[in-house]
Amino acid sequence: MGRPPCCEKEGVKKGPWTPEEDIVLVSYIQEHGPGNWRAVPTNTGLMRCSKSCRLRWTNYLRPGIKRGNFTDQEEKLIIHLQALLGNRWAAIATYLPERTDNDIKNYWNTHLKKKLKKLQCTAADFTQDGSTGTATSFFNDHHSLSKGQWERRLQTDIQNAKQALSEALSLENRKPEVPPFSRPPNAYTYASSTENISRLLESWMKSTPKSRSRTSSESTTESKTTATVEKAVMGSDHAPLASFRFDSNGSREMAGTAVAPLSFIETWLLEDLGNVENAGEGEEDDLADLPLSDVAHELFE
DNA sequence: AAAGCAATCAACCGCACGCAA
DNA sequence: TTTGCGTGCGGTTGATTGCTT
């Protein structure tokens, strides 16, 4: 009884993906579109679990993924949304379409948690001093409540967020543009995948043999890998577009790539954060001074 | 230069959910 | 209604990298 494993454990490769495997996966998805992941290892010959293939695609190879340092705005948005939604990383990631839930989760666990903890200590110090430091309000808002009150409030927050999200989505649905990730598979372009892999290969090749262990076959093929990727991904019936992002009112421009238009709630959050940012100095204190619940109640009631 | 430690992040694991038969 | 499958999600792990001593 019980569910069978998603794949046979024996003969399944684990660990980091090689560029060659990435090529195979991207080429396959380029042809068939994402989905039906169980069939991917069988049809591609990849010795990978279907889940592993899906994860590799969604977290790394998928078009439009931005990697690298989080901007101040992104950071604040994550903090804001985490306070509102809790550890619902997938939901949070919908407001940062260029970041994966995994990325956000990692960033939260490695950077933001510590940062907020530090802030919490600072806030406690402020409170003890009898001052009304800005960092206190957020934490007082949540921590002074009893557990039951806090949970009810959280439920309300979640409800509000859901409502806001559906409103935002309905607003976006009226626009001709459709977010890239909600497009049917055939509407995807894979230029960004090429860029992703090229970037990946570049960094991979830049690393010294000392810093990165690899097989001899990998090292002999690396010089031609980038070209192979380009060929594999670009040399197909799917004409690679320069960008799958859109440029319209409210969109952002990043590294020459137009970014999807801001949703209603995202705009609101960023505006709010912008105000906080401009309100004065002591950014870290201001960070924690986001009256989430109250604003949400006022805004969405 | 080398060893030890901490930080980071890609990837894995297991559970939950939705849907079709 | 039940069952099985495919997929999504969040927590956790472990390899790698960078920093400190």
Short mmCIF file of C-alpha atoms (C1' of nucleotides) in Angstrom, two decimals:
data_model
loop_
_atom_site.label_atom_id
_atom_site.label_comp_id
_atom_site.label_asym_id
_atom_site.label_seq_id
_atom_site.Cartn_x
_atom_site.Cartn_y
_atom_site.Cartn_z
CA MET A 1 0.00 0.00 0.00
CA GLY A 2 0.95 3.62 0.02
CA ARG A 3 2.08 5.69 -2.84
CA PRO A 4 4.83 4.39 -5.04
CA PRO A 5 7.96 6.49 -5.23
CA CYS A 6 7.94 9.12 -7.96
CA CYS A 7 10.73 7.21 -9.64
CA GLU A 8 12.90 4.18 -9.22
CA LYS A 9 15.54 4.89 -6.65
CA GLU A 10 18.08 2.68 -8.34
CA GLY A 11 19.92 4.14 -11.28
CA VAL A 12 18.71 7.63 -10.56
CA LYS A 13 21.41 10.23 -10.56
CA LYS A 14 21.44 12.74 -7.74
CA GLY A 15 23.38 15.86 -7.03
CA PRO A 16 24.30 18.87 -9.14
CA TRP A 17 23.22 19.00 -12.75
CA THR A 18 25.82 19.10 -15.49
CA PRO A 19 25.53 21.52 -18.42
CA GLU A 20 25.00 18.53 -20.70
CA GLU A 21 21.98 17.45 -18.69
CA ASP A 22 20.67 21.01 -18.80
CA ILE A 23 20.94 21.02 -22.55
CA VAL A 24 19.02 17.80 -22.84
CA LEU A 25 16.30 19.04 -20.51
CA VAL A 26 15.94 22.44 -22.14
CA SER A 27 15.88 20.93 -25.60
CA TYR A 28 13.16 18.55 -24.57
CA ILE A 29 11.03 21.22 -22.93
CA GLN A 30 11.59 23.48 -25.89
CA GLU A 31 10.03 20.84 -28.06
CA HIS A 32 7.29 19.55 -25.79
CA GLY A 33 6.74 22.31 -23.31
CA PRO A 34 6.92 21.95 -19.53
CA GLY A 35 4.67 19.38 -17.92
CA ASN A 36 4.23 15.62 -17.91
CA TRP A 37 7.42 15.43 -15.93
CA ARG A 38 7.19 11.71 -15.40
CA ALA A 39 7.78 11.24 -19.09
CA VAL A 40 10.81 13.49 -19.19
CA PRO A 41 13.46 11.07 -17.87
CA THR A 42 12.09 8.29 -20.07
CA ASN A 43 11.96 10.38 -23.22
CA THR A 44 15.24 12.19 -22.72
CA GLY A 45 17.32 9.40 -21.31
CA LEU A 46 18.21 11.57 -18.36
CA MET A 47 19.04 9.47 -15.34
CA ARG A 48 17.09 11.88 -13.19
CA CYS A 49 13.95 11.66 -11.16
CA SER A 50 10.98 13.46 -12.70
CA LYS A 51 10.78 15.74 -9.71
CA SER A 52 14.40 16.61 -10.10
CA CYS A 53 13.77 17.58 -13.73
CA ARG A 54 10.82 19.75 -12.78
CA LEU A 55 12.78 21.42 -10.02
CA ARG A 56 15.74 22.06 -12.24
CA TRP A 57 13.49 23.68 -14.79
CA THR A 58 11.39 25.78 -12.43
CA ASN A 59 14.24 26.89 -10.21
CA TYR A 60 17.05 27.31 -12.66
CA LEU A 61 16.42 26.88 -16.36
CA ARG A 62 13.01 28.46 -16.73
CA PRO A 63 13.00 31.65 -18.80
CA GLY A 64 12.99 34.94 -16.99
CA ILE A 65 14.69 33.91 -13.81
CA LYS A 66 16.81 36.60 -12.28
CA ARG A 67 19.72 35.42 -10.24
CA GLY A 68 22.16 37.18 -8.03
CA ASN A 69 21.76 39.76 -5.33
CA PHE A 70 18.34 40.82 -4.19
CA THR A 71 17.66 44.52 -4.49
CA ASP A 72 16.56 46.63 -1.56
CA GLN A 73 13.06 46.79 -2.95
CA GLU A 74 12.87 43.07 -3.43
CA GLU A 75 14.14 42.54 0.08
CA LYS A 76 11.55 44.83 1.57
CA LEU A 77 8.82 43.32 -0.53
CA ILE A 78 9.75 39.87 0.74
CA ILE A 79 9.73 41.03 4.34
CA HIS A 80 6.42 42.72 3.82
CA LEU A 81 4.85 39.72 2.16
CA GLN A 82 6.32 37.25 4.61
CA ALA A 83 4.74 39.16 7.43
CA LEU A 84 1.48 39.11 5.57
CA LEU A 85 1.47 35.59 4.16
CA GLY A 86 3.83 33.68 6.39
CA ASN A 87 6.16 31.07 4.91
CA ARG A 88 4.07 30.66 1.80
CA TRP A 89 7.00 31.08 -0.50
CA ALA A 90 5.16 30.16 -3.65
CA ALA A 91 2.59 32.85 -2.95
CA ILE A 92 5.31 35.35 -2.18
CA ALA A 93 7.12 34.39 -5.35
CA THR A 94 4.10 35.38 -7.42
CA TYR A 95 4.86 38.98 -6.54
CA LEU A 96 8.47 38.57 -7.62
CA PRO A 97 8.07 36.76 -10.92
CA GLU A 98 11.78 36.84 -11.61
CA ARG A 99 12.60 35.01 -8.42
CA THR A 100 11.80 31.42 -7.57
CA ASP A 101 10.19 30.37 -4.35
CA ASN A 102 13.31 28.41 -3.56
CA ASP A 103 15.45 31.48 -4.05
CA ILE A 104 13.22 33.58 -1.86
CA LYS A 105 13.09 30.91 0.80
CA ASN A 106 16.85 30.58 0.82
CA TYR A 107 17.30 34.31 0.96
CA TRP A 108 14.88 34.55 3.81
CA ASN A 109 16.54 31.80 5.78
CA THR A 110 20.07 32.99 5.21
CA HIS A 111 19.74 36.77 5.24
CA LEU A 112 16.41 38.21 6.23
CA LYS A 113 15.70 36.04 9.25
CA LYS A 114 18.92 37.17 10.84
CA LYS A 115 18.31 40.74 9.86
CA LEU A 116 14.86 40.74 11.42
CA LYS A 117 16.12 38.99 14.52
CA LYS A 118 18.66 41.73 14.90
CA LEU A 119 15.93 44.28 14.41
CA GLN A 120 13.80 42.53 16.97
CA CYS A 121 16.57 42.86 19.53
CA THR A 122 16.98 46.50 18.64
CA ALA A 123 13.25 47.00 18.98
CA ALA A 124 13.28 45.36 22.39
CA ASP A 125 16.03 47.71 23.45
CA PHE A 126 13.99 50.67 22.27
CA THR A 127 10.98 49.46 24.22
CA GLN A 128 12.98 48.97 27.36
CA ASP A 129 14.24 52.51 27.04
CA GLY A 130 10.66 53.70 26.91
CA SER A 131 11.20 55.24 23.54
CA THR A 132 8.83 54.72 20.63
CA GLY A 133 11.36 53.54 18.13
CA THR A 134 9.97 52.79 14.72
CA ALA A 135 11.12 49.19 14.79
CA THR A 136 8.82 48.39 17.66
CA SER A 137 5.46 48.82 16.08
CA PHE A 138 5.63 45.89 13.72
CA PHE A 139 6.73 43.43 16.32
CA ASN A 140 4.50 44.84 19.02
CA ASP A 141 1.69 44.60 16.57
CA HIS A 142 2.15 40.84 16.40
CA HIS A 143 3.81 39.88 19.63
CA SER A 144 1.63 41.75 22.06
CA LEU A 145 -1.34 39.77 20.88
CA SER A 146 -2.31 36.51 22.49
CA LYS A 147 -1.75 33.42 20.40
CA GLY A 148 -5.43 33.13 19.56
CA GLN A 149 -5.69 36.76 18.60
CA TRP A 150 -2.57 36.51 16.55
CA GLU A 151 -3.82 33.46 14.70
CA ARG A 152 -7.14 35.10 13.95
CA ARG A 153 -5.34 38.13 12.72
CA LEU A 154 -3.10 36.04 10.57
CA GLN A 155 -6.13 34.33 9.07
CA THR A 156 -7.59 37.72 8.29
CA ASP A 157 -4.33 38.82 6.75
CA ILE A 158 -4.22 35.74 4.58
CA GLN A 159 -7.81 36.28 3.56
CA ASN A 160 -7.05 39.85 2.64
CA ALA A 161 -4.00 38.81 0.69
CA LYS A 162 -6.02 36.23 -1.22
CA GLN A 163 -8.63 38.79 -2.06
CA ALA A 164 -6.02 41.28 -3.13
CA LEU A 165 -4.34 38.69 -5.26
CA SER A 166 -7.54 37.74 -7.02
CA GLU A 167 -8.30 41.38 -7.60
CA ALA A 168 -4.86 41.94 -8.96
CA LEU A 169 -5.19 38.93 -11.21
CA SER A 170 -8.56 40.01 -12.50
CA LEU A 171 -7.11 43.42 -13.27
CA GLU A 172 -4.25 41.85 -15.18
CA ASN A 173 -6.58 39.53 -17.05
CA ARG A 174 -8.23 42.51 -18.62
CA LYS A 175 -4.95 43.56 -20.15
CA PRO A 176 -3.82 42.12 -23.45
CA GLU A 177 -0.52 41.09 -21.93
CA VAL A 178 -0.38 37.80 -20.12
CA PRO A 179 2.36 37.03 -17.64
CA PRO A 180 4.87 34.75 -19.29
CA PHE A 181 4.45 31.93 -16.86
CA SER A 182 0.74 31.66 -17.39
CA ARG A 183 1.13 31.23 -21.08
CA PRO A 184 0.56 27.88 -22.71
CA PRO A 185 3.78 25.97 -23.34
CA ASN A 186 3.87 26.76 -27.03
CA ALA A 187 3.88 30.44 -26.31
CA TYR A 188 7.15 30.19 -24.43
CA THR A 189 10.30 31.44 -25.90
CA TYR A 190 13.53 29.95 -24.81
CA ALA A 191 15.94 32.76 -25.38
CA SER A 192 16.18 33.33 -21.71
CA SER A 193 16.94 29.72 -21.13
CA THR A 194 19.80 30.07 -23.50
CA GLU A 195 20.98 33.04 -21.59
CA ASN A 196 20.59 31.21 -18.34
CA ILE A 197 22.58 28.26 -19.49
CA SER A 198 25.16 30.39 -21.22
CA ARG A 199 25.62 32.31 -18.04
CA LEU A 200 25.79 29.12 -16.11
CA LEU A 201 28.34 27.72 -18.50
CA GLU A 202 30.39 30.83 -18.37
CA SER A 203 30.64 30.73 -14.64
CA TRP A 204 31.18 27.03 -14.79
CA MET A 205 34.06 27.41 -17.20
CA LYS A 206 35.52 30.32 -15.31
CA SER A 207 35.90 28.19 -12.23
CA THR A 208 39.24 26.59 -11.87
CA PRO A 209 39.58 22.80 -11.92
CA LYS A 210 40.60 23.08 -8.32
CA SER A 211 37.44 24.75 -7.21
CA ARG A 212 35.09 22.50 -9.07
CA SER A 213 35.39 18.76 -9.42
CA ARG A 214 34.42 17.31 -12.75
CA THR A 215 35.04 14.37 -14.95
CA SER A 216 37.53 14.30 -17.74
CA SER A 217 34.77 14.01 -20.32
CA GLU A 218 33.19 17.14 -18.95
CA SER A 219 36.39 19.08 -19.19
CA THR A 220 37.03 18.00 -22.75
CA THR A 221 33.59 18.99 -23.89
CA GLU A 222 33.34 22.26 -22.09
CA SER A 223 34.87 24.36 -24.84
CA LYS A 224 32.15 23.45 -27.24
CA THR A 225 29.34 23.32 -24.77
CA THR A 226 28.21 26.91 -25.07
CA ALA A 227 27.99 26.64 -28.80
CA THR A 228 26.12 23.40 -28.43
CA VAL A 229 23.67 25.01 -26.10
CA GLU A 230 23.10 27.86 -28.51
CA LYS A 231 22.57 25.39 -31.29
CA ALA A 232 20.36 23.15 -29.28
CA VAL A 233 18.19 25.93 -28.00
CA MET A 234 18.26 28.44 -30.80
CA GLY A 235 18.49 26.19 -33.78
CA SER A 236 14.90 25.09 -33.76
CA ASP A 237 11.56 25.93 -35.24
CA HIS A 238 10.82 28.10 -32.24
CA ALA A 239 12.18 31.45 -33.20
CA PRO A 240 14.03 32.80 -30.21
CA LEU A 241 12.78 36.20 -29.23
CA ALA A 242 14.92 38.84 -27.70
CA SER A 243 12.67 38.97 -24.71
CA PHE A 244 9.42 37.47 -23.51
CA ARG A 245 8.84 40.29 -21.09
CA PHE A 246 6.56 43.18 -21.72
CA ASP A 247 6.93 46.87 -21.72
CA SER A 248 3.97 48.95 -20.76
CA ASN A 249 2.96 51.53 -18.24
CA GLY A 250 4.16 50.54 -14.85
CA SER A 251 6.75 48.13 -16.12
CA ARG A 252 10.33 48.15 -15.05
CA GLU A 253 13.40 47.96 -17.21
CA MET A 254 16.21 45.70 -16.16
CA ALA A 255 19.41 45.05 -18.08
CA GLY A 256 17.70 45.85 -21.32
CA THR A 257 14.86 43.49 -20.63
CA ALA A 258 11.38 44.80 -20.12
CA VAL A 259 9.71 43.43 -17.04
CA ALA A 260 6.11 42.42 -16.55
CA PRO A 261 3.71 45.19 -15.54
CA LEU A 262 3.21 45.62 -11.86
CA SER A 263 0.10 44.20 -10.40
CA PHE A 264 -2.15 46.35 -8.30
CA ILE A 265 -0.95 45.00 -4.99
CA GLU A 266 2.67 44.97 -6.06
CA THR A 267 2.42 48.60 -7.02
CA TRP A 268 0.85 49.35 -3.71
CA LEU A 269 3.52 47.50 -1.81
CA LEU A 270 6.33 49.14 -3.69
CA GLU A 271 4.78 52.56 -3.27
CA ASP A 272 4.38 51.92 0.39
CA LEU A 273 7.91 50.71 0.64
CA GLY A 274 9.08 53.70 -1.32
CA ASN A 275 7.40 55.97 1.16
CA VAL A 276 9.00 54.14 4.00
CA GLU A 277 12.31 54.42 2.29
CA ASN A 278 11.92 58.14 1.81
CA ALA A 279 10.54 58.76 5.23
CA GLY A 280 13.92 59.29 6.74
CA GLU A 281 17.09 57.69 7.81
CA GLY A 282 17.65 54.50 9.72
CA GLU A 283 16.46 52.25 6.97
CA GLU A 284 16.59 49.06 8.98
CA ASP A 285 14.32 50.50 11.60
CA ASP A 286 11.91 51.72 8.98
CA LEU A 287 11.94 48.31 7.46
CA ALA A 288 10.26 46.86 10.44
CA ASP A 289 7.82 49.70 10.76
CA LEU A 290 5.37 48.48 8.20
CA PRO A 291 1.82 48.55 9.57
CA LEU A 292 0.82 45.51 7.58
CA SER A 293 -2.41 44.50 9.14
CA ASP A 294 -3.88 47.93 9.54
CA VAL A 295 -3.05 49.02 6.05
CA ALA A 296 -4.35 45.78 4.64
CA HIS A 297 -7.59 46.12 6.53
CA GLU A 298 -8.09 49.68 5.40
CA LEU A 299 -7.19 48.94 1.86
CA PHE A 300 -9.14 45.78 1.23
CA GLU A 301 -12.22 46.13 3.36
"C1'" DA B 1 49.69 27.55 3.74
"C1'" DA B 2 46.48 24.86 6.01
"C1'" DA B 3 42.84 23.68 9.03
"C1'" DG B 4 38.49 24.77 11.01
"C1'" DC B 5 34.30 27.04 10.84
"C1'" DA B 6 30.34 29.52 8.93
"C1'" DA B 7 27.51 30.90 5.16
"C1'" DT B 8 25.26 29.96 1.01
"C1'" DC B 9 22.32 27.73 -2.18
"C1'" DA B 10 21.10 23.86 -5.31
"C1'" DA B 11 18.82 19.87 -4.74
"C1'" DC B 12 16.25 16.34 -2.25
"C1'" DC B 13 12.43 14.52 0.55
"C1'" DG B 14 7.93 13.85 2.01
"C1'" DC B 15 3.42 15.54 2.40
"C1'" DA B 16 -0.73 17.76 0.43
"C1'" DC B 17 -3.75 18.86 -3.12
"C1'" DG B 18 -6.37 18.57 -7.46
"C1'" DC B 19 -8.08 15.93 -10.99
"C1'" DA B 20 -9.49 12.10 -13.75
"C1'" DA B 21 -11.05 7.44 -14.07
"C1'" DT C 1 -17.00 7.89 -3.33
"C1'" DT C 2 -12.61 5.96 -3.81
"C1'" DT C 3 -8.20 5.45 -5.73
"C1'" DG C 4 -4.10 6.52 -8.21
"C1'" DC C 5 -1.32 9.78 -10.53
"C1'" DG C 6 0.92 14.15 -11.45
"C1'" DT C 7 2.33 18.18 -9.57
"C1'" DG C 8 3.19 21.92 -6.15
"C1'" DC C 9 4.96 23.31 -1.87
"C1'" DG C 10 7.75 23.93 2.30
"C1'" DG C 11 11.30 22.05 5.22
"C1'" DT C 12 15.72 20.15 5.29
"C1'" DT C 13 20.19 18.46 3.78
"C1'" DG C 14 24.71 18.44 2.07
"C1'" DA C 15 28.32 20.08 -1.09
"C1'" DT C 16 30.78 24.02 -2.08
"C1'" DT C 17 32.77 28.41 -1.18
"C1'" DG C 18 34.61 32.01 1.55
"C1'" DC C 19 36.43 33.71 5.75
"C1'" DT C 20 39.06 33.47 9.98
"C1'" DT C 21 42.60 31.87 12.86
#
